[in-house]
Coordinates of C-alpha atoms and ligand atoms in Angstrom, one line a residue:
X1 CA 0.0 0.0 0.0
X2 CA 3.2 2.5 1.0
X3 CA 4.6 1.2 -2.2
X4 CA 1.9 1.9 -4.2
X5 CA 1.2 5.8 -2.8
X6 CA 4.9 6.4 -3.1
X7 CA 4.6 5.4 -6.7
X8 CA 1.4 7.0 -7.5
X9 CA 2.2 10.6 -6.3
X10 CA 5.6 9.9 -8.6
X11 CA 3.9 9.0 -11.5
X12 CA 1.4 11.6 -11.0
X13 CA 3.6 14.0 -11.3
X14 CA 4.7 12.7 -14.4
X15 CA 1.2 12.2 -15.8
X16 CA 0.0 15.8 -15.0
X17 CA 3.8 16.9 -17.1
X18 CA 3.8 14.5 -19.6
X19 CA 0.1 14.9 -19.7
X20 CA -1.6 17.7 -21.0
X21 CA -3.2 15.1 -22.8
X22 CA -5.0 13.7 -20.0
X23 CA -5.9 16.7 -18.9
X24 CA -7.5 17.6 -22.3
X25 CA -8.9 13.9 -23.0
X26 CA -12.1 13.8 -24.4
X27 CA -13.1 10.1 -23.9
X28 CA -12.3 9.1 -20.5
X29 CA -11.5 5.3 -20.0
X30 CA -13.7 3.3 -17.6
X31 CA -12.4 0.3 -16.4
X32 CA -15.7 -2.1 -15.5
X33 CA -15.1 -5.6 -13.6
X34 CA -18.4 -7.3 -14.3
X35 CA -20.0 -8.0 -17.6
X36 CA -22.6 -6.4 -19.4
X37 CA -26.2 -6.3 -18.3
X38 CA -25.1 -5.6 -14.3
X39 CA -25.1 -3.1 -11.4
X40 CA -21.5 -1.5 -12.2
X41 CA -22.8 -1.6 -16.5
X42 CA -25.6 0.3 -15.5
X43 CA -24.0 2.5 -12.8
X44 CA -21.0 3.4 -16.2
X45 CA -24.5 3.6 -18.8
X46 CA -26.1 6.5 -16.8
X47 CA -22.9 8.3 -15.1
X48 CA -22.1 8.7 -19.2
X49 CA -25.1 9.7 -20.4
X50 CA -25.3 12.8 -17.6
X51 CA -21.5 13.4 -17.4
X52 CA -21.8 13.9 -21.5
X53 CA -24.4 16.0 -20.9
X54 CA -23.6 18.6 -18.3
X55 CA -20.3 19.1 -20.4
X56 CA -22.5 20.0 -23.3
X57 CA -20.7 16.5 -25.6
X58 CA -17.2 18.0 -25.2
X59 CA -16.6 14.8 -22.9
X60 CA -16.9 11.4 -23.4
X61 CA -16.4 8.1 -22.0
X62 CA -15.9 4.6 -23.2
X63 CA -16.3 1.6 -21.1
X64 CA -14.1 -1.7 -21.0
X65 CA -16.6 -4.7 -19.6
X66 CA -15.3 -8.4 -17.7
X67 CA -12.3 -6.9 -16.7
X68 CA -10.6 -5.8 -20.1
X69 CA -8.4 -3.5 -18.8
X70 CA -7.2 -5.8 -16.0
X71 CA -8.6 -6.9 -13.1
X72 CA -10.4 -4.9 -10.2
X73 CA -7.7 -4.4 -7.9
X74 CA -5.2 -3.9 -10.7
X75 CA -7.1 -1.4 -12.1
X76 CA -6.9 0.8 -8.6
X77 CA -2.9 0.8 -9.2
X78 CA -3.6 2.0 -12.5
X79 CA -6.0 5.1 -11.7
X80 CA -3.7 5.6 -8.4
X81 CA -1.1 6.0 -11.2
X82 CA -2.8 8.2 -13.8
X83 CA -3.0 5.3 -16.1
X84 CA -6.2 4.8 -16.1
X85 CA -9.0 7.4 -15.7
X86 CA -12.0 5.7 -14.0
X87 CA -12.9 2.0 -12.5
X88 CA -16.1 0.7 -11.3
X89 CA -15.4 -2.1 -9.1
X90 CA -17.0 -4.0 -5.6
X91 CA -16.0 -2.4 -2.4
X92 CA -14.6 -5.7 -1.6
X93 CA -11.4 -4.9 -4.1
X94 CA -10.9 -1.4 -2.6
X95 CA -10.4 -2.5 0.8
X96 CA -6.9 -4.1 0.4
X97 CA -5.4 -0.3 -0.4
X98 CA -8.0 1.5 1.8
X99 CA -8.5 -0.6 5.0
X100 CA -11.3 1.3 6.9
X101 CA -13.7 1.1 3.7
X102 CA -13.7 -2.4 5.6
X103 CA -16.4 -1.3 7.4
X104 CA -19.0 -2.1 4.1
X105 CA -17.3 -5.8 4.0
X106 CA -17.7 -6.5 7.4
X107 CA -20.5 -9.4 7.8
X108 CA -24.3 -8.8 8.9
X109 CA -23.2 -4.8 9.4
X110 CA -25.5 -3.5 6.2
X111 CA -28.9 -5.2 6.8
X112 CA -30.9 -3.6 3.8
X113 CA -30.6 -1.4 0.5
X114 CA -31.5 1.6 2.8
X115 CA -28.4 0.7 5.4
X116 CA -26.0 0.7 2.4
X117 CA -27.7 3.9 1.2
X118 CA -26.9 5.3 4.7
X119 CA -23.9 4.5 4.9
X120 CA -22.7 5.5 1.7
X121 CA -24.0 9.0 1.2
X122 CA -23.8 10.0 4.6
X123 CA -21.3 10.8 7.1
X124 CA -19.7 7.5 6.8
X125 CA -19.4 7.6 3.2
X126 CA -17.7 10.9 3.2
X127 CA -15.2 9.9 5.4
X128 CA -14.4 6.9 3.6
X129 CA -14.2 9.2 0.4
X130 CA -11.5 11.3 2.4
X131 CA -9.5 8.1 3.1
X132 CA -9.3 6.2 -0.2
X133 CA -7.9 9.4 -1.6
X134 CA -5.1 9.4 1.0
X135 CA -4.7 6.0 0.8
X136 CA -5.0 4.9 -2.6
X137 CA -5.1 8.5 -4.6
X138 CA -8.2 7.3 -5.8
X139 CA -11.6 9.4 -5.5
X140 CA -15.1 7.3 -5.2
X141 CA -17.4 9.7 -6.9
X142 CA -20.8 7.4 -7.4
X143 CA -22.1 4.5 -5.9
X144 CA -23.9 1.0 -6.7
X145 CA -25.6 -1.2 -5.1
X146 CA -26.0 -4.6 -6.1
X147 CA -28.0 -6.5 -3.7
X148 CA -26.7 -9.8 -0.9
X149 CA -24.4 -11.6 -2.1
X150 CA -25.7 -15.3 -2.5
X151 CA -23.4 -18.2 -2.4
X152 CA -23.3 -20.2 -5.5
X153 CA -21.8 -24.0 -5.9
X154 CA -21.4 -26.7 -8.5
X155 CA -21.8 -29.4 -6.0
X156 CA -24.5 -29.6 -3.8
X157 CA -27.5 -27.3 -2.0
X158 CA -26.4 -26.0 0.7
X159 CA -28.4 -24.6 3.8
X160 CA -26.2 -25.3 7.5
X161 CA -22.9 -24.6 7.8
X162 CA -21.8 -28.2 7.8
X163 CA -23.0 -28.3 4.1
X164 CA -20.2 -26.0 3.7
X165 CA -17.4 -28.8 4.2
X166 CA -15.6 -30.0 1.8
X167 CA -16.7 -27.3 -0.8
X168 CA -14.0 -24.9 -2.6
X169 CA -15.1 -21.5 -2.5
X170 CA -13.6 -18.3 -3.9
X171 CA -13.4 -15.4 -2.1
X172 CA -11.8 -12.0 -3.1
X173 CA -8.2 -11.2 -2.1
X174 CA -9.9 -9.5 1.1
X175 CA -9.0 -10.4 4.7
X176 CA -12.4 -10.1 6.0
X177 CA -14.2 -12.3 3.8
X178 CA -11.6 -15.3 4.1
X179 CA -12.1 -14.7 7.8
X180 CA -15.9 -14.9 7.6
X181 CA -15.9 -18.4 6.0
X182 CA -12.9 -19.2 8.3
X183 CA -15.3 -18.3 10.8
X184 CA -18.1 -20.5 8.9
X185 CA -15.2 -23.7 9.0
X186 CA -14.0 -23.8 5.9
X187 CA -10.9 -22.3 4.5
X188 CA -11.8 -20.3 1.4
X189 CA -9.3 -19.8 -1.9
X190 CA -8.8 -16.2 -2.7
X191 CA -8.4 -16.1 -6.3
X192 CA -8.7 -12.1 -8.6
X193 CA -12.0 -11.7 -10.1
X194 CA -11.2 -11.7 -13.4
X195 CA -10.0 -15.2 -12.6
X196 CA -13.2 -17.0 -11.3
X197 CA -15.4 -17.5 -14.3
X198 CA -12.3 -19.6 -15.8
X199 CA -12.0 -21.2 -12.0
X200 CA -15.4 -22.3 -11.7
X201 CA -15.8 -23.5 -15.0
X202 CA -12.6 -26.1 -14.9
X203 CA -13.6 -26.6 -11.2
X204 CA -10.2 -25.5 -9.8
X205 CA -13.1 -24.0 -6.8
X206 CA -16.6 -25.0 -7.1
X207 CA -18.5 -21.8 -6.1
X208 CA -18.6 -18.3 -4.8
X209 CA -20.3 -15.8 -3.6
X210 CA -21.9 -12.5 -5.3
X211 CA -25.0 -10.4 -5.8
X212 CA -28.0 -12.6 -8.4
X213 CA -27.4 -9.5 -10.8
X214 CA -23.6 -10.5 -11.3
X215 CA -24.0 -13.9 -10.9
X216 CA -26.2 -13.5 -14.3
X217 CA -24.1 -10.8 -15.4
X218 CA -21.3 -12.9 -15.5
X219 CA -22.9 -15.8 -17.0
X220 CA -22.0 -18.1 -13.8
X221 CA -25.4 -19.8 -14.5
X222 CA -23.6 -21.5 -17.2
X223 CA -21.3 -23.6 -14.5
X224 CA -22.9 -23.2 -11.6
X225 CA -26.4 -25.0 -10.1
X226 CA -26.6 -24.3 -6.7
X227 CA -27.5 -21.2 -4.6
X228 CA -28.0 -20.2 -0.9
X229 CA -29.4 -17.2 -0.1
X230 CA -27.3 -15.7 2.6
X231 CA -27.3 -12.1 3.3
X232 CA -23.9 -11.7 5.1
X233 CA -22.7 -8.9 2.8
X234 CA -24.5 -6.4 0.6
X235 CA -22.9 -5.6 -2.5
X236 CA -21.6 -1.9 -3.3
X237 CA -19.7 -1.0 -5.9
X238 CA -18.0 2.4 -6.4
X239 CA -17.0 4.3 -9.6
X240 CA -13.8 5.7 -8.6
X241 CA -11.8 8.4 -10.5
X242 CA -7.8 8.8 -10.6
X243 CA -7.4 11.2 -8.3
X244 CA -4.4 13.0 -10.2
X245 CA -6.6 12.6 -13.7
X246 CA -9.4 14.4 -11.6
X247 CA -6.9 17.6 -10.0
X248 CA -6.0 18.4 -13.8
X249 CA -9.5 18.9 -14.7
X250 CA -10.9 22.1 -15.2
X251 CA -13.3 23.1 -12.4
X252 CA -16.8 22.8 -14.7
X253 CA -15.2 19.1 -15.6
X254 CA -14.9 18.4 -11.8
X255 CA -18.6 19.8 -11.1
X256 CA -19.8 17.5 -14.3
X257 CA -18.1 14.4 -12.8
X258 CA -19.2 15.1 -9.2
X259 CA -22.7 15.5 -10.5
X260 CA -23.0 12.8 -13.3
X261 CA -21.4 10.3 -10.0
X262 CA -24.4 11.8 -7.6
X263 CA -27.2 11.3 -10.7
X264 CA -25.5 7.4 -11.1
X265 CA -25.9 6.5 -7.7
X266 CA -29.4 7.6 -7.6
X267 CA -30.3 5.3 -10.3
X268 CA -28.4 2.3 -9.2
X269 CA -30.6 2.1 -6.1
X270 CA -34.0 2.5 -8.3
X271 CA -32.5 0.2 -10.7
X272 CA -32.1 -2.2 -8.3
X273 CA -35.7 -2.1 -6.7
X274 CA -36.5 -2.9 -10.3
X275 CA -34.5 -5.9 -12.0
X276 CA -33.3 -8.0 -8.6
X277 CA -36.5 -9.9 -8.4
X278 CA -36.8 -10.4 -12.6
X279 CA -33.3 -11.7 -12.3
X280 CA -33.4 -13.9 -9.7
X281 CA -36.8 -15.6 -11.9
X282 CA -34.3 -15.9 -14.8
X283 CA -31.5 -17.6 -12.9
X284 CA -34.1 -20.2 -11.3
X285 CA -35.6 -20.4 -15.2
X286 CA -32.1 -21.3 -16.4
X287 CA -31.8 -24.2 -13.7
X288 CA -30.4 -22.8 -10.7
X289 CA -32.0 -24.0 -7.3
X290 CA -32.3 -21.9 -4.5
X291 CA -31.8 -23.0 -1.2
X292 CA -32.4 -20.8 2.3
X293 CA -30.1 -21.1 5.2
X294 CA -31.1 -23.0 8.2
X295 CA -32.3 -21.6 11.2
X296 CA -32.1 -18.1 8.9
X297 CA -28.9 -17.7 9.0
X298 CA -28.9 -17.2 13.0
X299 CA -25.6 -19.6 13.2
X300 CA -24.2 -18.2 9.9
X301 CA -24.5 -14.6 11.4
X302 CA -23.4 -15.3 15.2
X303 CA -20.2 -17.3 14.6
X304 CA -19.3 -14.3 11.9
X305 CA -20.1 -11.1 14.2
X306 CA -18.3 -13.5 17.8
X307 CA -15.1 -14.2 15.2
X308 CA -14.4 -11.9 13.1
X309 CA -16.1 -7.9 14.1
X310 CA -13.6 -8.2 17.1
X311 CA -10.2 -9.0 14.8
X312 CA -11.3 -5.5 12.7
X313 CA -12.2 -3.4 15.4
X314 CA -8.8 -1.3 15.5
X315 CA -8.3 -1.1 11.8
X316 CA -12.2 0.0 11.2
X317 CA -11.5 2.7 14.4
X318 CA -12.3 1.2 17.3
X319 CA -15.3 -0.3 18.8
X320 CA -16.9 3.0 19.8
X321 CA -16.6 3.8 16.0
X322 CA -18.4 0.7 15.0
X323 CA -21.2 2.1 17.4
X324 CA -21.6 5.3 16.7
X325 CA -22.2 3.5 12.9
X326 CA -24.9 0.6 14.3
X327 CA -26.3 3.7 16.1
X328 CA -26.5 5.7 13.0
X329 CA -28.4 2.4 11.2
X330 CA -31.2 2.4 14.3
X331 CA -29.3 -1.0 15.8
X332 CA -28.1 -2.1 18.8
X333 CA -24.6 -1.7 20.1
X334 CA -21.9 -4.3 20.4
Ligands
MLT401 C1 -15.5 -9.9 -6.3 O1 -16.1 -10.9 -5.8 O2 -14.3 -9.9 -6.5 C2 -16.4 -8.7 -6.7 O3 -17.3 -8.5 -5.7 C3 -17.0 -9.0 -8.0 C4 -17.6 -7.8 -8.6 O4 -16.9 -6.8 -8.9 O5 -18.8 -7.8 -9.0

């Protein structure tokens, strides 16, 4: 992380002297993890359209779906760097180079759509903001959300955590969510996003875990037949901006970024509301089965929240920090 900021405000340097070209781009790049038809797709569709607009068509963008320009957390380097303009990505992938955005990865803390909207546009999101700059010279300018992630398997329905044994599952390269299923008793295999399609289709791991909008997105129907619908972690996905590629725009470019990010957001919690439920039907049409956890998911969240909230508490701020956040959503305090 050291190396990387030391690098980045180098090269940014560079970029803003080599680059009056950035600067004066016209088509910004958009890096975009998942594939077409998803939260983050949509999230790049309508951030265009208003971004174009408020600078009267001078400015454009072009988006690279499934990881084309690299995967998720590769593509933070790049934008860090000035190599990239912006990424949309999950929140999961930002946390390695930002650690308190750990606070959205950390199991059973967002509870609904309306927690993660909380979260992210309030105080707590503004914050985080503030640190993935510092951190990771990266600015998070609109957010989506993309619904629980479900956990998906080739091998067998699962409900109770013993059903979990034996299984391979990938998990992002993010502490948190390898100590969640450590938690659950299994060992999970981190493995890059861009990876996992290829991974579960020669069954080097036989599931994962994401949103039903990326698990269609991404076509994971095609290898996968099992789901269960846990709710340990709600999806969201920022569009970030290189920090450096941002500072050498003109002011009316930063207000038109600012305001196309705020207009995205808004839609990606509409669109949501709107296509979760159609796209769950299509994933059940196409031959997935659906399975609930047992006891809903009381054993799932306990051993979760006893194991792992405690190992985080310093690097999310503390325990009173964690409260003051529950407090915020209307919960109870730990
Ligand atoms: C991951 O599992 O690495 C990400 O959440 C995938 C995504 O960007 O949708």
């Amino acid at each position: 992380q050291r190396f990387i900021k030391s690098i980045s405000f180098a090269l940014c340097a560079g970029a803003i002297a080599v680059g009056s070209s950035v600067a004066q781009a016209n088509t910004f790049r958009i890096a975009v993890g998942d594939g077409a038809g998803g939260t983050q797709h949509e999230l790049g569709l309508k951030f265009s359209e208003v971004f174009k607009e408020k600078t009267a068509g001078k400015h454009d963008t072009k988006m690279f779906l499934n990881g084309q320009l690299g995967d998720e957390q590769a593509t933070i380097n790049d934008a860090s760097m000035g190599l990239l303009d912006f990424s949309i990505l999950a929140i999961n992938n930002v946390t390695p180079f930002s650690p308190s955005v750990g606070v959205l990865t950390l199991p059973y803390m967002v509870h609904s759509l309306d927690d993660a909207v909380t979260l992210t546009q309030g105080e707590v999101g503004q914050q985080l903001v503030e640190n993935t700059i510092r951190d990771a010279g990266v600015r998070i300018i609109g957010w989506a959300y993309s619904g629980f992630r479900v956990l998906t398997n080739s091998k067998q329905a699962v409900s109770s955590l013993a059903d979990l044994e034996g299984l391979k599952i990938r998990v992002p390269n993010n502490e948190i969510m390898i100590d969640t299923y450590r938690a659950w008793g299994i060992n999970p295999t981190p493995m890059a996003w861009s990876e996992t399609f290829t991974g579960l289709q020669l069954g080097v791991v036989d599931g994962q875990d994401n949103p039903y909008i990326t698990v269609s997105a991404m076509k994971f129907d095609e290898v996968q037949k099992y789901i269960t619908n846990i709710r340990y972690l709600f999806s969201i996905e920022p569009l970030i901006v290189s920090e450096s590629v941002f500072q050498s725009q003109p002011a009316d470019v930063q207000k038109a970024i600012l305001e196309a990010g705020q207009a995205a957001t808004d839609h990606s919690a509409q669109w949501l509301v709107e296509q979760e439920d159609k796209i769950k039907a299509e994933l059940t049409a196409n031959g997935m089965e659906i399975s609930e956890p047992a006891d809903g998911e009381k054993q799932w969240m306990q051993k979760a929240i006893d194991q792992v909230w405690p190992k985080y508490y310093k690097q999310l701020g503390g325990k009173d920090n964690l409260n003051k956040i529950l407090t915020s959503l209307g919960r109870d305090t730990i």
